[in-house]
Coordinates of C-alpha atoms in Angstrom, one line a residue:
M30 CA -119.9 162.2 -93.8
D31 CA -117.3 159.2 -93.6
Q32 CA -118.2 156.0 -94.7
L33 CA -117.9 152.8 -92.8
S34 CA -117.3 149.6 -94.6
P35 CA -119.1 146.4 -93.7
R36 CA -116.0 145.3 -91.5
A37 CA -115.9 148.4 -89.7
L38 CA -119.8 148.1 -88.6
N39 CA -119.1 144.5 -87.7
R40 CA -116.2 145.5 -85.4
A41 CA -118.1 148.4 -83.9
T42 CA -121.4 145.9 -83.3
L43 CA -119.1 143.2 -81.8
A44 CA -117.5 145.7 -79.6
R45 CA -120.7 146.9 -78.0
Q46 CA -122.0 143.3 -77.9
L47 CA -119.0 142.5 -76.1
L48 CA -117.8 139.9 -78.6
L49 CA -114.5 141.0 -79.4
D50 CA -113.5 141.1 -76.0
R51 CA -115.1 139.1 -72.7
A52 CA -116.0 141.9 -70.3
D53 CA -115.6 141.6 -66.5
L54 CA -119.1 142.5 -65.6
P55 CA -121.8 141.1 -63.5
A56 CA -124.7 139.5 -65.8
V57 CA -127.3 141.7 -64.6
T58 CA -125.2 144.9 -65.6
A59 CA -124.1 143.2 -69.1
I60 CA -128.0 142.2 -69.8
E61 CA -129.0 146.2 -69.4
R62 CA -125.9 147.1 -71.5
L63 CA -127.0 144.6 -74.1
A64 CA -130.5 146.3 -74.2
G65 CA -132.0 142.6 -73.4
L66 CA -130.7 139.4 -74.9
Q67 CA -133.0 137.2 -77.2
A68 CA -134.7 134.6 -75.0
Q69 CA -137.0 132.3 -76.9
A70 CA -135.3 129.2 -75.8
P71 CA -135.0 129.3 -71.8
D72 CA -131.3 128.2 -71.7
S73 CA -129.9 130.1 -74.6
S74 CA -128.9 133.3 -72.5
Y75 CA -126.6 131.5 -70.7
V76 CA -124.6 130.7 -73.7
G77 CA -124.8 134.2 -74.9
L78 CA -123.5 135.4 -71.7
W79 CA -120.7 132.6 -71.2
S80 CA -119.4 134.0 -74.7
R81 CA -119.5 137.7 -73.7
L82 CA -118.6 137.4 -70.0
R83 CA -114.9 136.5 -68.7
D84 CA -115.5 133.4 -66.4
F85 CA -119.1 133.3 -66.5
Q86 CA -120.8 131.0 -64.4
V87 CA -124.3 129.4 -64.5
D88 CA -125.4 130.6 -61.0
E89 CA -124.4 134.5 -62.4
L90 CA -127.6 134.4 -64.2
A91 CA -129.6 131.6 -62.5
K92 CA -129.5 133.4 -59.2
P93 CA -130.9 136.8 -60.6
L94 CA -133.4 135.2 -62.5
A95 CA -134.6 133.3 -59.3
A96 CA -134.4 136.5 -57.3
R97 CA -136.7 138.1 -60.1
E98 CA -134.0 140.8 -60.6
V99 CA -134.1 139.6 -64.2
V100 CA -137.0 138.3 -66.3
R101 CA -138.0 136.5 -69.6
M102 CA -140.7 138.3 -71.0
T103 CA -142.4 139.4 -74.9
L104 CA -140.9 142.9 -75.7
M105 CA -138.9 143.8 -78.8
R106 CA -140.4 142.6 -81.9
G107 CA -142.9 140.8 -80.0
T108 CA -140.4 137.8 -79.2
V109 CA -139.3 136.9 -75.7
H110 CA -136.3 138.7 -74.4
L111 CA -134.3 138.2 -71.2
V112 CA -134.1 142.0 -69.5
T113 CA -133.8 143.6 -65.9
A114 CA -136.7 143.7 -64.0
A115 CA -136.3 147.2 -64.4
D116 CA -136.4 147.5 -67.9
G117 CA -139.4 145.1 -68.3
L118 CA -141.4 147.8 -66.1
A119 CA -140.4 150.4 -68.3
L120 CA -140.2 148.9 -71.8
W121 CA -143.5 147.3 -71.5
P122 CA -145.8 150.5 -72.2
T123 CA -143.8 151.7 -75.2
L124 CA -143.5 148.2 -76.7
A125 CA -147.0 147.0 -75.8
P126 CA -148.5 147.9 -79.3
V127 CA -145.7 146.2 -81.2
V128 CA -146.8 143.2 -79.0
E129 CA -150.7 143.6 -79.6
R130 CA -150.1 144.4 -83.2
G131 CA -148.3 141.3 -83.8
F132 CA -151.0 139.4 -82.2
L133 CA -153.6 140.9 -84.1
G134 CA -151.9 140.4 -87.2
H135 CA -151.4 136.7 -86.7
Y136 CA -155.2 136.0 -85.2
S137 CA -157.1 138.7 -87.2
R138 CA -159.8 136.2 -88.1
E139 CA -160.2 134.3 -84.8
V140 CA -160.3 137.7 -82.7
A141 CA -163.1 139.2 -85.1
G142 CA -166.1 140.2 -82.9
L143 CA -164.2 139.2 -79.7
D144 CA -164.3 141.8 -76.7
L145 CA -160.5 141.7 -76.4
A146 CA -160.5 143.9 -73.2
A147 CA -162.9 141.7 -71.5
I148 CA -160.8 138.7 -72.2
A149 CA -157.5 140.5 -70.8
E150 CA -159.4 141.5 -67.7
A151 CA -160.5 137.9 -67.1
G152 CA -156.9 136.8 -67.7
R153 CA -155.8 139.5 -65.3
S154 CA -157.9 138.0 -62.7
L155 CA -157.0 134.6 -63.3
L156 CA -153.2 135.4 -63.0
A157 CA -153.8 137.8 -60.0
E158 CA -154.5 134.4 -58.3
R159 CA -151.4 132.3 -59.4
P160 CA -149.2 131.8 -62.2
R161 CA -150.6 130.0 -65.1
T162 CA -149.8 128.2 -68.4
R163 CA -151.4 129.2 -71.9
A164 CA -153.5 126.2 -71.6
E165 CA -154.6 127.0 -68.3
L166 CA -155.6 130.2 -69.1
R167 CA -157.6 129.2 -72.3
T168 CA -159.3 126.1 -70.3
A169 CA -160.6 128.9 -67.7
L170 CA -161.6 131.6 -70.2
A171 CA -163.4 129.0 -72.6
P172 CA -166.6 128.7 -70.6
R173 CA -167.4 132.5 -70.9
W174 CA -166.3 132.8 -74.7
P175 CA -167.4 129.2 -75.9
D176 CA -167.4 130.1 -79.5
A177 CA -163.9 131.6 -79.4
D178 CA -161.0 129.6 -81.0
Q179 CA -159.4 128.7 -77.6
P180 CA -155.9 128.9 -78.2
T181 CA -156.7 132.5 -79.1
L182 CA -158.0 132.9 -75.7
G183 CA -154.7 132.0 -74.2
Y184 CA -152.5 134.2 -76.7
A185 CA -154.9 137.0 -76.2
V186 CA -154.0 137.3 -72.7
N187 CA -150.4 136.5 -73.2
S188 CA -150.1 139.5 -75.9
L189 CA -152.3 141.9 -74.0
L190 CA -151.1 141.7 -70.7
P191 CA -147.3 142.6 -69.0
L192 CA -146.2 139.0 -68.2
A193 CA -143.1 137.3 -66.9
H194 CA -142.2 133.7 -67.5
V195 CA -141.9 132.3 -64.2
T196 CA -139.3 130.0 -62.8
P197 CA -138.2 127.2 -62.6
R198 CA -138.2 127.2 -66.4
G199 CA -135.1 129.3 -67.5
L200 CA -133.1 128.1 -64.5
W201 CA -130.3 126.1 -66.2
G202 CA -130.7 122.3 -66.2
Q203 CA -134.1 122.6 -64.8
T204 CA -137.5 122.1 -67.0
G205 CA -141.1 123.2 -66.4
P206 CA -143.9 124.3 -68.4
A207 CA -144.1 127.6 -69.8
A208 CA -146.1 129.7 -67.4
F209 CA -146.7 133.2 -66.8
A210 CA -147.5 136.0 -64.0
L211 CA -148.6 139.4 -64.1
L212 CA -145.2 141.3 -64.3
E213 CA -145.8 143.6 -61.5
D214 CA -146.8 141.0 -59.0
W215 CA -143.7 139.0 -60.1
V216 CA -141.1 141.5 -59.5
G217 CA -143.2 143.3 -57.0
E218 CA -142.9 146.8 -58.2
P219 CA -145.3 148.8 -60.7
I220 CA -145.2 149.3 -64.1
T221 CA -143.3 152.7 -65.1
A222 CA -144.6 155.4 -67.1
G223 CA -142.4 153.9 -70.1
I224 CA -139.1 154.8 -71.5
S225 CA -139.1 157.5 -73.9
L226 CA -138.6 157.0 -77.9
D227 CA -135.4 159.0 -77.9
D228 CA -134.0 157.0 -74.6
L229 CA -135.0 153.8 -76.5
V230 CA -133.2 154.6 -79.7
L231 CA -130.2 155.8 -77.6
R232 CA -130.0 152.8 -75.9
Y233 CA -130.1 150.8 -79.1
L234 CA -127.4 152.8 -80.7
G235 CA -125.6 151.9 -77.5
A236 CA -125.8 148.3 -78.2
F237 CA -126.1 148.0 -81.7
G238 CA -124.8 151.0 -83.6
P239 CA -124.0 152.3 -85.7
A240 CA -127.3 152.1 -87.2
T241 CA -130.0 153.4 -89.6
V242 CA -133.3 154.4 -88.7
R243 CA -134.9 150.9 -90.4
D244 CA -132.6 149.0 -87.9
A245 CA -133.9 150.5 -85.0
Q246 CA -137.5 150.0 -86.4
L247 CA -136.5 146.4 -87.0
W248 CA -134.8 145.7 -83.8
S249 CA -138.0 147.3 -81.7
G250 CA -141.0 146.8 -83.8
L251 CA -141.8 150.1 -83.8
T252 CA -142.4 152.4 -86.9
R253 CA -142.2 156.1 -87.5
L254 CA -139.0 156.4 -85.6
K255 CA -137.6 159.2 -88.3
E256 CA -138.3 161.8 -86.6
V257 CA -137.2 160.6 -83.3
F258 CA -133.9 160.4 -84.9
E259 CA -134.1 163.8 -86.5
R260 CA -134.7 165.2 -82.9
L261 CA -131.7 163.6 -81.7
R262 CA -129.4 164.3 -84.7
P263 CA -127.8 167.2 -82.7
Q264 CA -126.4 164.9 -80.1
L265 CA -125.5 162.1 -82.5
I266 CA -122.8 161.6 -85.1
T267 CA -123.5 160.2 -88.5
F268 CA -121.7 158.0 -91.1
T269 CA -122.9 156.4 -94.6
D270 CA -122.5 152.9 -95.4
V271 CA -121.5 151.4 -98.7
E272 CA -124.6 151.9 -100.2
G273 CA -124.9 155.8 -99.2
K274 CA -127.6 154.7 -96.4
E275 CA -127.2 157.2 -93.4
L276 CA -125.8 155.7 -90.1
F277 CA -126.7 157.2 -86.7
D278 CA -124.4 156.8 -83.8
L279 CA -123.4 158.0 -80.3
P280 CA -120.2 160.2 -80.6
D281 CA -118.3 158.4 -77.6
A282 CA -119.4 154.7 -78.7
P283 CA -116.7 152.3 -79.3
R284 CA -115.8 152.0 -83.1
P285 CA -112.4 150.0 -83.3
D286 CA -110.2 149.6 -86.3
P287 CA -111.8 147.4 -88.8
E288 CA -108.7 145.2 -88.7
T289 CA -109.4 144.3 -85.0
P290 CA -109.0 140.7 -84.4
A291 CA -112.2 139.0 -83.9
P292 CA -111.9 135.7 -82.1
P293 CA -114.2 133.0 -82.8
R294 CA -117.4 133.1 -80.5
F295 CA -120.0 130.4 -80.1
L296 CA -123.8 132.4 -79.9
P297 CA -126.9 130.7 -79.1
E298 CA -129.9 130.2 -81.3
Y299 CA -131.3 133.6 -82.5
D300 CA -128.8 135.8 -80.9
N301 CA -129.3 139.4 -80.8
V302 CA -126.5 140.2 -82.7
L303 CA -127.4 138.3 -85.6
L304 CA -131.5 140.0 -85.5
S305 CA -131.3 143.5 -84.6
H306 CA -130.4 145.3 -88.0
A307 CA -132.7 145.6 -91.0
D308 CA -129.5 145.3 -93.5
R309 CA -127.6 141.9 -91.7
A310 CA -124.7 141.9 -93.9
R311 CA -122.2 143.1 -91.3
V312 CA -122.6 139.8 -89.5
I313 CA -124.2 137.5 -92.2
P314 CA -122.9 138.3 -95.5
D315 CA -124.3 135.6 -97.3
G316 CA -127.7 136.5 -96.0
R317 CA -128.3 132.9 -94.5
R318 CA -131.6 132.4 -92.3
V319 CA -130.8 132.3 -88.9
P320 CA -131.7 128.9 -87.3
L321 CA -134.1 128.4 -84.3
P322 CA -133.8 124.8 -83.6
P323 CA -136.4 123.2 -81.1
G324 CA -135.6 122.5 -77.4
N325 CA -134.6 124.4 -74.4
G326 CA -131.6 126.1 -75.6
G327 CA -128.0 126.0 -74.7
R328 CA -127.0 123.0 -77.1
R329 CA -127.6 124.6 -80.5
G330 CA -126.2 127.9 -82.0
T331 CA -124.4 129.7 -84.5
L332 CA -120.5 130.4 -84.9
L333 CA -118.9 133.6 -85.7
V334 CA -115.5 133.3 -87.5
D335 CA -113.8 136.7 -87.7
G336 CA -117.0 138.1 -86.7
E337 CA -119.2 136.6 -89.4
F338 CA -121.8 134.1 -89.1
L339 CA -120.2 131.1 -90.8
A340 CA -121.4 127.8 -89.2
I341 CA -123.7 126.3 -87.0
W342 CA -122.9 124.2 -84.1
A343 CA -124.5 121.4 -81.8
I344 CA -123.6 119.2 -78.5
K345 CA -125.3 116.2 -78.5
G346 CA -123.8 114.1 -75.3
A347 CA -120.3 115.3 -75.1
T348 CA -119.8 115.9 -78.5
L349 CA -119.5 119.4 -80.2
T350 CA -120.1 118.9 -83.9
I351 CA -119.6 122.5 -86.2
E352 CA -121.1 122.3 -89.6
S353 CA -119.9 124.8 -92.4
R354 CA -120.7 125.5 -96.0
E355 CA -117.1 125.6 -96.8
P356 CA -114.0 124.6 -94.8
L357 CA -113.4 126.9 -91.9
R358 CA -110.0 128.6 -91.6
D359 CA -108.2 128.9 -88.1
Q360 CA -109.7 125.3 -87.0
D361 CA -107.3 125.3 -84.0
S362 CA -108.7 128.5 -82.5
I363 CA -112.3 127.5 -83.2
A364 CA -111.4 124.1 -81.7
E365 CA -109.9 125.8 -78.7
E366 CA -113.1 128.0 -78.1
G367 CA -115.3 124.8 -78.6
A368 CA -113.4 122.7 -75.9
R369 CA -114.2 125.7 -73.6
L370 CA -118.0 125.7 -74.3
L371 CA -118.2 121.9 -74.0
E372 CA -116.7 122.5 -70.5
F373 CA -119.4 124.9 -69.7
V374 CA -122.2 123.1 -71.0
V375 CA -121.3 119.3 -70.1
P376 CA -118.6 119.7 -67.6
D377 CA -116.5 116.5 -66.2
S378 CA -117.4 114.7 -69.8
G379 CA -114.8 113.2 -71.9
H380 CA -115.2 115.6 -74.7
D381 CA -115.0 115.4 -78.8
I382 CA -115.1 118.3 -81.5
R383 CA -115.9 117.6 -85.1
F384 CA -115.9 119.7 -88.2
G385 CA -118.2 118.8 -91.1
I386 CA -119.7 120.2 -94.3
G387 CA -123.3 121.1 -94.3
G388 CA -125.4 123.8 -92.6

């Protein structure tokens, strides 16, 4: 089998994540192709798409989000993702065990002795009336389960049912509490039978490959995917990395020349490209932690330089600050891209860009 260097893996992943060249795609199409976008911070996906799509404008995401063509919901790894409505309906049945397992692992003591099925059903009845926040759910459920830990009641409903985060939260520049609706009610379509594990793995490889079995398991939160890869082996191509681990890929997926230039890219906090492999060396060579700063997102994140996570950035007022552990090369190109980011986030303001050592 051919061996792929970390740089070759880097360029292949960047190409599929639309980070080598911005794509001329509608936002909804891009979200589907990317197998969703990490979206804990409501505004982060706007910057994620701005870095990936040519001439992206806020309304290109805000309008389909308001129209419920895309939704924010808990899926892969039990974390919040932005996905198309169709993907949300198909992914939930397959990934629901991941979300439930994460909840039970975190609240094992609090849920002891509770009838979780009854709590979920009571939560479903409440959400069928109208969207509710987690606090509203636990307050409404507390009289029926007075001895239960109240926050756990809200998280149980949030983890056991397919829920969509409702707008206006998630619309650029708007605020609102984190409120939830039943996914089927919110998008007006029923939950499907679920995406097959084979199709899920193929979607993953299309967005993040070449990858190992462990990479796919880390991204999804699912276990025991080795048999899925073995079943798919006849239709896949294989490589090894520099440590000899077997990598799987789609035969026709892009694998650019490792020397392909990678322009600087400003990513939002917790971007998919940084979190979707068990071995993150292809984009994080020094193993640094991926920060998740507080706030609504869109004003802080990470910077890729030559395809690698080498700095963090933040916008305060109309000033963009870029901090790295060592002086960054090609600061002129970074500043040009930073100026475009400032124009997107804080248009019509006097802009300033500052480089510093830290991060």
